[in-house]
PDB file of C-alpha atoms in Angstrom:
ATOM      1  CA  UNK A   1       2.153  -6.668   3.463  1.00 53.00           C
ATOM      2  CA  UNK A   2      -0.670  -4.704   4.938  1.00 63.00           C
ATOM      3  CA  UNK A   3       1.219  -1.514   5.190  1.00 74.00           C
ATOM      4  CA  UNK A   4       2.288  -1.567   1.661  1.00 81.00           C
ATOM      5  CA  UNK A   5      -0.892  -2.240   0.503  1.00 84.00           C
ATOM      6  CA  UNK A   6      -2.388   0.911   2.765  1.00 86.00           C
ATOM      7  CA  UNK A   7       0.009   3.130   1.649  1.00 88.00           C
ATOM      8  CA  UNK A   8      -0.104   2.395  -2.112  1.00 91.00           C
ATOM      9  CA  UNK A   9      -3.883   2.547  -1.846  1.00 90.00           C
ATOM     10  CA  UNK A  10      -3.585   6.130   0.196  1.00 90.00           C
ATOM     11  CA  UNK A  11      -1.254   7.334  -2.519  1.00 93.00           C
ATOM     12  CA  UNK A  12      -3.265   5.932  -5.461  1.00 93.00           C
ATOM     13  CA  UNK A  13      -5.987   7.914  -4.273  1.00 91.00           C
ATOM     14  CA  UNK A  14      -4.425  11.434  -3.573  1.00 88.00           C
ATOM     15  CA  UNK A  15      -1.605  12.546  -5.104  1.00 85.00           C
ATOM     16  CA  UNK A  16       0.239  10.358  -7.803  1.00 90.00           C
ATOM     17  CA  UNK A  17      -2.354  11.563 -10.381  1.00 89.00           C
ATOM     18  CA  UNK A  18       0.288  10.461 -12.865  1.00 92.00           C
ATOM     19  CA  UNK A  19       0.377   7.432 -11.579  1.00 94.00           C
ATOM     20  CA  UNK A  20      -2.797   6.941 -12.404  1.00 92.00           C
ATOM     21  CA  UNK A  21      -3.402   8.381 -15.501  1.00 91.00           C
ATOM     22  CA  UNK A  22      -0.524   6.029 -16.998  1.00 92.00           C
ATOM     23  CA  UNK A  23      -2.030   3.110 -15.106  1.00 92.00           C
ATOM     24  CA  UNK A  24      -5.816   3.501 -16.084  1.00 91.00           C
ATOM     25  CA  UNK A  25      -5.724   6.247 -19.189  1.00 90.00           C
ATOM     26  CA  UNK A  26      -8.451   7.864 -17.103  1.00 89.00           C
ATOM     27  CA  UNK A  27      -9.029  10.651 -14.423  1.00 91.00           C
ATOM     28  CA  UNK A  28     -11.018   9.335 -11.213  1.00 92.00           C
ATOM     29  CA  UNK A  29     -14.010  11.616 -10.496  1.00 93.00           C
ATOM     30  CA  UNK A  30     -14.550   9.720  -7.114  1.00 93.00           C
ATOM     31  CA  UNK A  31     -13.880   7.088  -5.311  1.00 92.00           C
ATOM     32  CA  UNK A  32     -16.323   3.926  -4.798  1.00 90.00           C
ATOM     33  CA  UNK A  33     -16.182   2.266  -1.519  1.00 81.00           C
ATOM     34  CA  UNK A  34     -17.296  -1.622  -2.912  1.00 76.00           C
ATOM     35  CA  UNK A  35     -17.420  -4.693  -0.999  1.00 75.00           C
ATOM     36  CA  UNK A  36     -18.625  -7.214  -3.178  1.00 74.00           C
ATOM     37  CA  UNK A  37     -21.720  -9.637  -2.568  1.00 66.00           C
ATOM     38  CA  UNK A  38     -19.843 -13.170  -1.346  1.00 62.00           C
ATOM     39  CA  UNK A  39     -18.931 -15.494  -4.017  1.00 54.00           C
ATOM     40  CA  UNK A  40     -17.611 -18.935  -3.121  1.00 50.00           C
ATOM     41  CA  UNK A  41     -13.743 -18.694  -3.727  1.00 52.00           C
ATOM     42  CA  UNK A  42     -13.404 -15.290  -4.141  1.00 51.00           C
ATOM     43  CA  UNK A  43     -11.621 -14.548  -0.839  1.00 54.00           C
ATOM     44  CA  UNK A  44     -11.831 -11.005  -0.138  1.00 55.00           C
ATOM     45  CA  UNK A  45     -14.962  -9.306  -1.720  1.00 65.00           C
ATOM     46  CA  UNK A  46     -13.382  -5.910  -1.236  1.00 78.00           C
ATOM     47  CA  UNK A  47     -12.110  -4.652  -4.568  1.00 88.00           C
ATOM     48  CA  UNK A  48      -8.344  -2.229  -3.924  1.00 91.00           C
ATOM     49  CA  UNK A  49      -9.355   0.446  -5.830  1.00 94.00           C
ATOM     50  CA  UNK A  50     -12.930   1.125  -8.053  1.00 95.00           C
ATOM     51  CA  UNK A  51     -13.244   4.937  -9.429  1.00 94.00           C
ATOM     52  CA  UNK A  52     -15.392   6.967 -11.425  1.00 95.00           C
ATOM     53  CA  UNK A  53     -14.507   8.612 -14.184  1.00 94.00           C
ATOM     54  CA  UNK A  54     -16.406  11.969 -15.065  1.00 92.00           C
ATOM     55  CA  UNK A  55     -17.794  10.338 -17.840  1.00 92.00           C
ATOM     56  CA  UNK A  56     -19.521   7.383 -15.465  1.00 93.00           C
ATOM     57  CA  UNK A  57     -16.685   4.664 -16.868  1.00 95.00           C
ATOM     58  CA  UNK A  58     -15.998   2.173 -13.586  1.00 96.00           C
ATOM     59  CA  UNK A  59     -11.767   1.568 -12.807  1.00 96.00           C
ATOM     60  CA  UNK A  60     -10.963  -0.937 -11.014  1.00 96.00           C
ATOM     61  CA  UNK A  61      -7.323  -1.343  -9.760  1.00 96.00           C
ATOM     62  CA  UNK A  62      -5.910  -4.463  -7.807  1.00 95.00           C
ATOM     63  CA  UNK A  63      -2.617  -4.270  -6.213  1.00 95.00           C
ATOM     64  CA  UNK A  64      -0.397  -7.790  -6.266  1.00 93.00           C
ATOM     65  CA  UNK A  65       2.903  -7.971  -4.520  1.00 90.00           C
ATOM     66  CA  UNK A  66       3.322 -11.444  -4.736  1.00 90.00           C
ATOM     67  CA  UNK A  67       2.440 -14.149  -8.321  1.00 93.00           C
ATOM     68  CA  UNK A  68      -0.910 -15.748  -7.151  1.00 92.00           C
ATOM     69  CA  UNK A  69      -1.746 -17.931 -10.509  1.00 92.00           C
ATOM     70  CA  UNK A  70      -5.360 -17.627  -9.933  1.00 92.00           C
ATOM     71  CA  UNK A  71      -5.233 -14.217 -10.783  1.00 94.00           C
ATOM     72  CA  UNK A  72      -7.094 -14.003 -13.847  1.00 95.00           C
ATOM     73  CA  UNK A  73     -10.029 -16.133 -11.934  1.00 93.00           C
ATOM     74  CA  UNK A  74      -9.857 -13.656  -8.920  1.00 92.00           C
ATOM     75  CA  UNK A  75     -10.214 -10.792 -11.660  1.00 95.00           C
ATOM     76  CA  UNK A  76     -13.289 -12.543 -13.719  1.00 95.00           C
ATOM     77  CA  UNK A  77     -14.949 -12.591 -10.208  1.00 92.00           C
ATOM     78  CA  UNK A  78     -14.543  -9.125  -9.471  1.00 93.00           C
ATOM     79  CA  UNK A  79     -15.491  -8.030 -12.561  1.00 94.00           C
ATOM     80  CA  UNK A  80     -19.066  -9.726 -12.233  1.00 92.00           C
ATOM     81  CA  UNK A  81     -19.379  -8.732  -9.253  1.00 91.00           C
ATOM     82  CA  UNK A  82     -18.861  -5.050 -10.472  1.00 93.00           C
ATOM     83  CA  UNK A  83     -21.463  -6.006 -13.208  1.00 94.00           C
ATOM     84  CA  UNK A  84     -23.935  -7.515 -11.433  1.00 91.00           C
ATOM     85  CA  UNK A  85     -24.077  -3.879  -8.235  1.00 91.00           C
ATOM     86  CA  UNK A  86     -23.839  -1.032 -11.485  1.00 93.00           C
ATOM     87  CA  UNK A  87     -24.756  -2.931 -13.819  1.00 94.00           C
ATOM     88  CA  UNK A  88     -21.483  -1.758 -16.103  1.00 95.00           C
ATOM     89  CA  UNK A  89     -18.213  -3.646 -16.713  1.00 97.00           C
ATOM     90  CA  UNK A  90     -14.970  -1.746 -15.311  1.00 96.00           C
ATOM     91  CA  UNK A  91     -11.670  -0.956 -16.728  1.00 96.00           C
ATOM     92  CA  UNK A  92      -9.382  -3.396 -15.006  1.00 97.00           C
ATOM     93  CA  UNK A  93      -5.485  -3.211 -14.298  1.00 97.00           C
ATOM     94  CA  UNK A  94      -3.615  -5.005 -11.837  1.00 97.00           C
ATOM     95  CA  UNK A  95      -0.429  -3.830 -10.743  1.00 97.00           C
ATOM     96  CA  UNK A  96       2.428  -5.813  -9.467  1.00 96.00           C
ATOM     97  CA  UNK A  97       5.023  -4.732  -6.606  1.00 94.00           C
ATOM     98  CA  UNK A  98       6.844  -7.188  -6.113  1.00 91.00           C
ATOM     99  CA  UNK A  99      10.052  -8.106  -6.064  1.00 89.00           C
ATOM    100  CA  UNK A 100       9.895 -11.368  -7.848  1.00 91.00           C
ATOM    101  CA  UNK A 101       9.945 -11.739 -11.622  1.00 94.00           C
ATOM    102  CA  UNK A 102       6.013 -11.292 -13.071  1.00 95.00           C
ATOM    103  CA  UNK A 103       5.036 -14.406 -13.820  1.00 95.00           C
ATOM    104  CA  UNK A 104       1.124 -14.150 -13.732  1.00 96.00           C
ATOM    105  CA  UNK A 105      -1.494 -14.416 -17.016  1.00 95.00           C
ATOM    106  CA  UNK A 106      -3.213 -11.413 -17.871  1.00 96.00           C
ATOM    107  CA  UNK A 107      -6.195 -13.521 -19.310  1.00 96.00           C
ATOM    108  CA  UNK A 108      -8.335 -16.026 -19.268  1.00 95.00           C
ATOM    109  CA  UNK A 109      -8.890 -18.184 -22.452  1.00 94.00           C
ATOM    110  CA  UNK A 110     -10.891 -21.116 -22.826  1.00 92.00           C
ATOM    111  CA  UNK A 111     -12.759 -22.363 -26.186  1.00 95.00           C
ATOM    112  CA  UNK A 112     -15.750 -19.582 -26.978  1.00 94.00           C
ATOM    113  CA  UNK A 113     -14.007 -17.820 -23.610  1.00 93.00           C
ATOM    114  CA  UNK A 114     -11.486 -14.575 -23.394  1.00 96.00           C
ATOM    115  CA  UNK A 115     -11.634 -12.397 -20.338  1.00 97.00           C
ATOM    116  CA  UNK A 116      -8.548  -9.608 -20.658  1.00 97.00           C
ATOM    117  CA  UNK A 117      -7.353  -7.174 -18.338  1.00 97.00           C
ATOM    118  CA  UNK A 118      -4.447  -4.942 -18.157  1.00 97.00           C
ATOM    119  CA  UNK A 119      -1.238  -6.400 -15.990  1.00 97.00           C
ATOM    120  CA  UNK A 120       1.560  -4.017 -15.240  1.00 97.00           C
ATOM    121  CA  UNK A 121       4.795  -4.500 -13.411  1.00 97.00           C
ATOM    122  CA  UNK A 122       5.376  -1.292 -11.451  1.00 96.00           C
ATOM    123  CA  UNK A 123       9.089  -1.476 -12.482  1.00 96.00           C
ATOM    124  CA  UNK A 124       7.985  -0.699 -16.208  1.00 96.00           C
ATOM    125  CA  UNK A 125       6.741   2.699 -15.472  1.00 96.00           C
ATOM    126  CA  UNK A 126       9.228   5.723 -16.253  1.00 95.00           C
ATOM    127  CA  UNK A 127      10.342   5.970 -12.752  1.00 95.00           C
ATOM    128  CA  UNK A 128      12.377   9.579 -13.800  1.00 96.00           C
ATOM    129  CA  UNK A 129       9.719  11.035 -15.303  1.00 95.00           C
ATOM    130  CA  UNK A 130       7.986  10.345 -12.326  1.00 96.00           C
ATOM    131  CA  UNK A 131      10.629  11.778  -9.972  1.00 95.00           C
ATOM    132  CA  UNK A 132      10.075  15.125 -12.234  1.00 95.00           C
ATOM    133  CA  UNK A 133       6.439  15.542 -11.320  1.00 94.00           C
ATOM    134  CA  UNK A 134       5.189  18.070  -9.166  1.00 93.00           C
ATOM    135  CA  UNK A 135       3.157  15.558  -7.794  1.00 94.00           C
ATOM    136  CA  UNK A 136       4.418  14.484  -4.554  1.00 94.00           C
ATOM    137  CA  UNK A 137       2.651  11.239  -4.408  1.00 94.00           C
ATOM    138  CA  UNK A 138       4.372  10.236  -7.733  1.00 96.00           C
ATOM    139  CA  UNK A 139       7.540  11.271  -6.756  1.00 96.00           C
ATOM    140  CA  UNK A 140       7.490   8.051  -3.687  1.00 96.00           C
ATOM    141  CA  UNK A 141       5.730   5.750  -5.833  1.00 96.00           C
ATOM    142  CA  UNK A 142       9.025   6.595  -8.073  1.00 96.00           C
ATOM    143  CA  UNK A 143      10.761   4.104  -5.899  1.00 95.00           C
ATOM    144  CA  UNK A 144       9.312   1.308  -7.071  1.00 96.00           C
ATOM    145  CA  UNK A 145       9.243   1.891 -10.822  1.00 96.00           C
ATOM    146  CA  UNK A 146      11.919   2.096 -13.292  1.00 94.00           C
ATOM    147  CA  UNK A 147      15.088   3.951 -11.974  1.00 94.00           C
ATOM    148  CA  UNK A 148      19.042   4.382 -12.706  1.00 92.00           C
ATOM    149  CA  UNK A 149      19.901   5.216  -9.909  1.00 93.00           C
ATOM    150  CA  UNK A 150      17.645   4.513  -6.533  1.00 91.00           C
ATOM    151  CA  UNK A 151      19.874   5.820  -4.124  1.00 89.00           C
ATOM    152  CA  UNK A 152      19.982   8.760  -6.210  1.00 93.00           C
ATOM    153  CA  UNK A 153      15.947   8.868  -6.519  1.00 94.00           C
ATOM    154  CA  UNK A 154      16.094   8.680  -2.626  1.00 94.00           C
ATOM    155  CA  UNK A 155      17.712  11.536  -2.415  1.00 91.00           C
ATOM    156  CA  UNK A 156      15.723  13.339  -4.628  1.00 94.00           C
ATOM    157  CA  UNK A 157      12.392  12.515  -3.259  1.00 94.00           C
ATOM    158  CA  UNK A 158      13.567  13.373   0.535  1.00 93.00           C
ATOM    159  CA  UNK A 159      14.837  16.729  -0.895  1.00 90.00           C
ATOM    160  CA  UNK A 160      11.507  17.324  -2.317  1.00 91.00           C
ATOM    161  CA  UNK A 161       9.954  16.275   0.929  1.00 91.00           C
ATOM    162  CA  UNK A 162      11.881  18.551   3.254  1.00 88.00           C
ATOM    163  CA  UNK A 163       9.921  21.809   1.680  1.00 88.00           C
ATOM    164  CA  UNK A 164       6.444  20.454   2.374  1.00 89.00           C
ATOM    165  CA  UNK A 165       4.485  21.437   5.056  1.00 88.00           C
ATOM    166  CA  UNK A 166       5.563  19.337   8.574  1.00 82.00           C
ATOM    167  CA  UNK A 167       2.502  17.283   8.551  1.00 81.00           C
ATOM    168  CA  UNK A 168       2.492  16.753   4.885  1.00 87.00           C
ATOM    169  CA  UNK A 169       6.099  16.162   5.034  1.00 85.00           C
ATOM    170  CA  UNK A 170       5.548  13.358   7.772  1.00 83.00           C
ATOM    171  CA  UNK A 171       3.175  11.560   6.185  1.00 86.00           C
ATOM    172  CA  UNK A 172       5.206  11.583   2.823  1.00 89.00           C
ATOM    173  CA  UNK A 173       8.350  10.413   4.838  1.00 87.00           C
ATOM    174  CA  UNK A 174       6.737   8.210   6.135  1.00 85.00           C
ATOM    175  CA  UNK A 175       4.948   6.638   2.851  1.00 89.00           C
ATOM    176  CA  UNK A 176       8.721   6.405   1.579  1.00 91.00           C
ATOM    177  CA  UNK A 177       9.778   4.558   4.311  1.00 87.00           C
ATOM    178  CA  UNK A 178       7.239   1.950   3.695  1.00 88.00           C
ATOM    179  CA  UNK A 179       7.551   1.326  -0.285  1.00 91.00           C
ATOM    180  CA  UNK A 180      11.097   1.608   0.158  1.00 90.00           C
ATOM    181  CA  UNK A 181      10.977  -1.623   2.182  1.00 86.00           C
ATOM    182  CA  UNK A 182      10.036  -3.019  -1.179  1.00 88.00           C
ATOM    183  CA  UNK A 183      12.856  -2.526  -2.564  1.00 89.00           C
ATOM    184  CA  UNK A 184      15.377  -2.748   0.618  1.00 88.00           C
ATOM    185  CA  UNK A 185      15.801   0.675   0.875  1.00 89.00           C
ATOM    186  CA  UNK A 186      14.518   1.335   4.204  1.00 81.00           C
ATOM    187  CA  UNK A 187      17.525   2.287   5.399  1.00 82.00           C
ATOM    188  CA  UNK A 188      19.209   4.372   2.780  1.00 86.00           C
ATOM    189  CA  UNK A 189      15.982   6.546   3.514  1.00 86.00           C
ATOM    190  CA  UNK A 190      17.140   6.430   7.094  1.00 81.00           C
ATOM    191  CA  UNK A 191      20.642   7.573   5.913  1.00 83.00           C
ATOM    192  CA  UNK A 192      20.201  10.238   3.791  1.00 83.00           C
ATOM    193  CA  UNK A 193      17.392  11.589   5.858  1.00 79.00           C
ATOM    194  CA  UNK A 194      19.991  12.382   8.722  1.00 77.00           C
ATOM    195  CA  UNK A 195      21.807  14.675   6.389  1.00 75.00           C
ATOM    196  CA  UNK A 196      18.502  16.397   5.413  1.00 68.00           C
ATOM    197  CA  UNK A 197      17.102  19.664   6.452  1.00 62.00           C
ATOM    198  CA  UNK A 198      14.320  17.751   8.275  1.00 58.00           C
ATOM    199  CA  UNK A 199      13.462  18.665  11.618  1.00 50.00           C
ATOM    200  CA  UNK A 200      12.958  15.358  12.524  1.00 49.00           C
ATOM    201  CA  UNK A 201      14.453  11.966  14.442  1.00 51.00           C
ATOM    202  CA  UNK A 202      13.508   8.965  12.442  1.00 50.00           C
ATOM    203  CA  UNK A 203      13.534   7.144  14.936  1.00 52.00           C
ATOM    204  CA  UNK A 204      10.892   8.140  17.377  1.00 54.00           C
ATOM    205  CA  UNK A 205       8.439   8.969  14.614  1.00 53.00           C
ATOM    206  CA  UNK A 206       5.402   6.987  15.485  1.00 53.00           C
ATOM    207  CA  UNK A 207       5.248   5.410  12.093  1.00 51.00           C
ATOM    208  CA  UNK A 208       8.629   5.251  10.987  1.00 51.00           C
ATOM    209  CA  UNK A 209      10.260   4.180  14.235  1.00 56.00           C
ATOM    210  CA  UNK A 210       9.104   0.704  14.429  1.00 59.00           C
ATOM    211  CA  UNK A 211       9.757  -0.102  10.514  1.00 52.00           C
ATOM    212  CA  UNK A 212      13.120   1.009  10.990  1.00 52.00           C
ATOM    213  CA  UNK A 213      14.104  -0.674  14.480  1.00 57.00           C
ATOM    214  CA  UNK A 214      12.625  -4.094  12.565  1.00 58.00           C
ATOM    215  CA  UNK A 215      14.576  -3.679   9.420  1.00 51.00           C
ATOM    216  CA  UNK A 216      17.589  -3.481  11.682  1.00 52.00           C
ATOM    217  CA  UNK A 217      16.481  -5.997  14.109  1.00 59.00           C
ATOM    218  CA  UNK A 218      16.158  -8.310  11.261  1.00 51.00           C
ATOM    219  CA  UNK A 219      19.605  -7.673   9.402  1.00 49.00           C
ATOM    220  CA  UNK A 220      21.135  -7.950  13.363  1.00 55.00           C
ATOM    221  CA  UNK A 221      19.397 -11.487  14.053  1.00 57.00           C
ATOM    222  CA  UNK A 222      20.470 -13.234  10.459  1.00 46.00           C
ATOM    223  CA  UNK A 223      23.616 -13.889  11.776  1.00 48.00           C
ATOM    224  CA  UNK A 224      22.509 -15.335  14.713  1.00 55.00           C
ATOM    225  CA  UNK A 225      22.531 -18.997  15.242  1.00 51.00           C
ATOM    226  CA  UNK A 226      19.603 -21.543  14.727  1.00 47.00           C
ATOM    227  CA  UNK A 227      18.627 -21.649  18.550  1.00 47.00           C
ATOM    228  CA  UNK A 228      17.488 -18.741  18.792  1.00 52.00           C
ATOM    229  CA  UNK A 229      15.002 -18.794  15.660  1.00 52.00           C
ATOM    230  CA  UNK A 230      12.016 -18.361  18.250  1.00 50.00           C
ATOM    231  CA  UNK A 231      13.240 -14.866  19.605  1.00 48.00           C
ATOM    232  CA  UNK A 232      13.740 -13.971  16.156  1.00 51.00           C
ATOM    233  CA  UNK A 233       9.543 -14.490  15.559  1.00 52.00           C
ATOM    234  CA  UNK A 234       8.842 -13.048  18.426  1.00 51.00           C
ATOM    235  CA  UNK A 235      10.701  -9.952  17.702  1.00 50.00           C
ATOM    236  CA  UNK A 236       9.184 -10.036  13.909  1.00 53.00           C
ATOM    237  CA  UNK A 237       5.728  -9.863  14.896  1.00 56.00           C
ATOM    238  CA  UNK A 238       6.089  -7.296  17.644  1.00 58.00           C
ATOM    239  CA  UNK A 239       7.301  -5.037  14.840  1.00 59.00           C
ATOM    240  CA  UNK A 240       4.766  -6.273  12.734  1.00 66.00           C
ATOM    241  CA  UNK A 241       2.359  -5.188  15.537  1.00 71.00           C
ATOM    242  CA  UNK A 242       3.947  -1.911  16.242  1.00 73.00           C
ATOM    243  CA  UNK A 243       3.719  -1.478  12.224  1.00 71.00           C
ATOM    244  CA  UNK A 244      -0.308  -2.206  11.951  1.00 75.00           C
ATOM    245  CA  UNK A 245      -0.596   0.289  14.632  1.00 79.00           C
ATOM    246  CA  UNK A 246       0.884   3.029  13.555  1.00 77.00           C
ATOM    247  CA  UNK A 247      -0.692   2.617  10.150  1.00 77.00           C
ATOM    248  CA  UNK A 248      -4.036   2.105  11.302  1.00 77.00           C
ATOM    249  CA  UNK A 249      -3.601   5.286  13.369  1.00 81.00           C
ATOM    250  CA  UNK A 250      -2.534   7.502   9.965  1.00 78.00           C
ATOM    251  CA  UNK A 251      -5.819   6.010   8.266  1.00 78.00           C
ATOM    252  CA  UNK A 252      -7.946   7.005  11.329  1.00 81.00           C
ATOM    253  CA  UNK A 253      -6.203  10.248  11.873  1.00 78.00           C
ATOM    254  CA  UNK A 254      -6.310  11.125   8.043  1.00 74.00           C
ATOM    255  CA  UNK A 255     -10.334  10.097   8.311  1.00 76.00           C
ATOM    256  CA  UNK A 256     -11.391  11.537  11.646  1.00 79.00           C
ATOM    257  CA  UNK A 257      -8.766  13.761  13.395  1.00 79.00           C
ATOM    258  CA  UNK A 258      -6.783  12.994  16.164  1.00 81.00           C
ATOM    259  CA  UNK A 259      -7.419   9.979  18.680  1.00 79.00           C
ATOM    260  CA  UNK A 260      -8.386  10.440  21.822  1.00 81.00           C
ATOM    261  CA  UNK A 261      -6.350   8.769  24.642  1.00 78.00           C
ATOM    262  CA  UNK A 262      -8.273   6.227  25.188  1.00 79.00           C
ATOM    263  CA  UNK A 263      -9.362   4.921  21.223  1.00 80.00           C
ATOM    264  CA  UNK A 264      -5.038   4.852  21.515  1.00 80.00           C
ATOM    265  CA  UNK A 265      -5.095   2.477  24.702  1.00 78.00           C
ATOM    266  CA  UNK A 266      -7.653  -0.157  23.299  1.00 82.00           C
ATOM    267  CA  UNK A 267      -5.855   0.409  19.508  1.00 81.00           C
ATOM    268  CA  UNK A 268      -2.340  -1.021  21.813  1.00 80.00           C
ATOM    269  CA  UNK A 269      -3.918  -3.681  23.100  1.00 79.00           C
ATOM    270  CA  UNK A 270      -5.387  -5.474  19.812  1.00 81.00           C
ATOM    271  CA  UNK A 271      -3.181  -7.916  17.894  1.00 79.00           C
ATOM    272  CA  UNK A 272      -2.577  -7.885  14.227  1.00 75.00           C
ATOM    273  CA  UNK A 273      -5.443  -9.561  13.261  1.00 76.00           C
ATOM    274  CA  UNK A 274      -7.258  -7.162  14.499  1.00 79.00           C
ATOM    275  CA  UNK A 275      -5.761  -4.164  14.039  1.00 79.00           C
ATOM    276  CA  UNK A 276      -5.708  -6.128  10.188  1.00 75.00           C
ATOM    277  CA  UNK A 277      -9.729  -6.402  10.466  1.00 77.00           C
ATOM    278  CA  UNK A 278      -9.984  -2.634  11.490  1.00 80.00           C
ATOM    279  CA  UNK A 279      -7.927  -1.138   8.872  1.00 76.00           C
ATOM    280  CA  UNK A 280     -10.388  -2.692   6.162  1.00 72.00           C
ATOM    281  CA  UNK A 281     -13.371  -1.548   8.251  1.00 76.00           C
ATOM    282  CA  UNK A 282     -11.966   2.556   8.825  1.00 73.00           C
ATOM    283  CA  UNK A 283     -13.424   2.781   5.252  1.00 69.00           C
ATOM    284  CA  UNK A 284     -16.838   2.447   6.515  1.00 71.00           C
ATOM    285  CA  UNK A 285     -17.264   3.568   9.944  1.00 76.00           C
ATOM    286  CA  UNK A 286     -19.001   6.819  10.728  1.00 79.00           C
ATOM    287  CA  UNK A 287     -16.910   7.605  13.976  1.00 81.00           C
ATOM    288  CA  UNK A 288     -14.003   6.210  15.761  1.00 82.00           C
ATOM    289  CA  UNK A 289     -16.678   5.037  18.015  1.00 81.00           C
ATOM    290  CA  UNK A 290     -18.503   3.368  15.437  1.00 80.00           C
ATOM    291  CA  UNK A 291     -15.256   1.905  14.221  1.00 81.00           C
ATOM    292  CA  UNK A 292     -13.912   0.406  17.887  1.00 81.00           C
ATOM    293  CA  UNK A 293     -17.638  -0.589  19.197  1.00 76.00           C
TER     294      UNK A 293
END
C-alpha cells in the first residue's frame, strides 16, 4: 500500500486544501517533519501527517486503509509522543481508505480514562462537491469519497487534467491512477484516458505503466490454474517493484530535481524493502547523495 499512502500524503499536503479543511477544520501553516522518540509497541514512530496551524495548534492526520483494532492505542501513543517533543496536544483525525466496512473505535475508554479522536471514512466526504473545486488535488481525492457516479467522476477529473500544464498534468494522472486502484478503477482511467486530449501513452509513462501492466497481469492470471500460483507472485512483486520505483523517483524528483543516471541505476537495483526504507527517509535527506550513501 506504499504508493497509496505516498500519494495521499503528497496530495494532503499540496493541493486538496478542501480536503483538508473538512478533515481537520483548520488551515496548515507548515508542515512538521516528526519521527517520534521509540516507544515499545508503537511500530512506526513516524506520524503521516503533523501541521501547523497559523495560530501554533498541532494536526495530526493518520491514514488507515485497512481495520487495525489497536488503533485507538496506536493514536494515544502518538499523541504523547506529540506532547512530550512540543509540549502541546494535537488535533487528531484518522482517515480510512479502505475498501472494507469501518469497523475501528474512535476512542479509548477505561474507568477515570477517555482518549477521543476524530475517525472518518473517506467515502463520507461530499465526493461532488469535491469534483467542483478548483482545487486539483481535491478533484482525485474525489475518487475515493462519496460519488453517484465514479465512472462519471473519472471522466470529469481526466477532463480537468488534460488543461494543466504537461508536468502538472502527469503527476495528477498519475496520482489518479494510483487512488483509483482503491477503488478498481485503474483501468476505466486507462479507458477514458485514450479518448482524452492527452498527449500521452499510458502505457510507457514511467509511473503509470507498471500499475497498469499489473492490474492487467493480475485480472489475466485469476483464471489461471493452481500450478502456476508461483509465477503469479513472481509477477506481483516485480510490479510491486517497478511500482516503489517509480514512486520513489516522483518523491525525489518533486524534492531535488531530476536524477542523474547513475542515482537511477543503483534506485533499479534495490528491492522493495528498500526502495520502502528510502521513501520514508527522502523526507530527511539533504541531497540525493545524502539520501543513497
Amino acid at each position: 500500500m506504499q504508493e497509496y499512502d505516498v500519494t495521499l500524503k503528497l496530495l494532503l499536503q499540496g493541493s486538496a486544501e478542501s480536503v483538508m479543511r473538512e478533515l481537520t477544520g483548520a488551515v496548515i501553516a507548515r508542515w512538521l517533519d516528526v519521527e517520534l522518540p521509540k516507544v515499545q509497541n508503537v511500530r512506526n514512530p513516524r506520524l503521516d501527517l503533523l501541521g501547523e496551524t497559523a495560530d501554533g495548534d498541532l494536526v495530526h492526520v493518520e491514514l488507515q486503509s485497512g481495520n487495525d483494532m489497536t488503533m485507538p492505542v496506536r493514536m494515544a501513543e502518538y499523541c504523547l509522543g506529540v506532547f512530550r517533543l512540543y509540549g502541546r496536544f494535537p488535533r487528531q483525525v484518522v482517515l480510512y481508505v479502505g475498501e472494507a466496512e469501518l469497523r475501528m473505535e474512535s476512542e479509548l475508554r477505561a474507568p477515570g480514562v477517555l482518549f477521543q479522536y476524530r475517525l472518518i471514512d473517506i467515502r463520507s466526504l461530499d465526493g461532488e462537491r469535491l469534483l467542483e473545486s478548483g482545487e486539483v488535488g481535491d478533484n482525485v481525492i474525489a475518487i475515493l469519497a462519496g460519488l453517484r457516479d465514479h465512472e462519471g467522476a473519472v471522466r470529469k477529473i481526466l477532463k480537468r487534467i488534460a488543461g494543466l500544464a504537461p508536468a502538472e498534468r502527469d503527476r495528477a494522472l498519475a496520482q489518479l491512477t494510483i487512488l483509483a486502484g482503491l477503488r478498481h478503477l485503474s483501468q476505466a482511467v486507462e479507458r477514458e484516458a485514450r479518448s482524452m486530449p492527452i498527449d500521452l501513452d499510458i502505457r510507457d509513462h514511467e509511473l503509470l505503466g507498471p500499475i497498469i501492466r499489473e492490474a492487467e497481469q493480475q485480472g489475466r492470471q485469476e483464471g489461471r490454474q493452481e500450478g502456476r500460483q508461483e509465477g503469479r507472485q513472481e509477477g506481483r512483486q516485480e510490479g510491486r517493484q517497478e511500482g516503489e520505483l517509480a514512486v520513489l523517483r516522483r518523491q525525489i524528483e518533486k524534492r531535488f530535481g531530476p536524477l542523474p543516471s547513475r542515482a537511477q541505476a543503483r534506485l533499479a537495483a534495490l528491492s522493495v524493502s528498500e526502495l520502502e526504507d528510502l521513501s520514508e527517509r527522502v523526507l530527511d535527506a539533504t541531497s540525493i547523495e545524502d539520501l543513497l550513501k
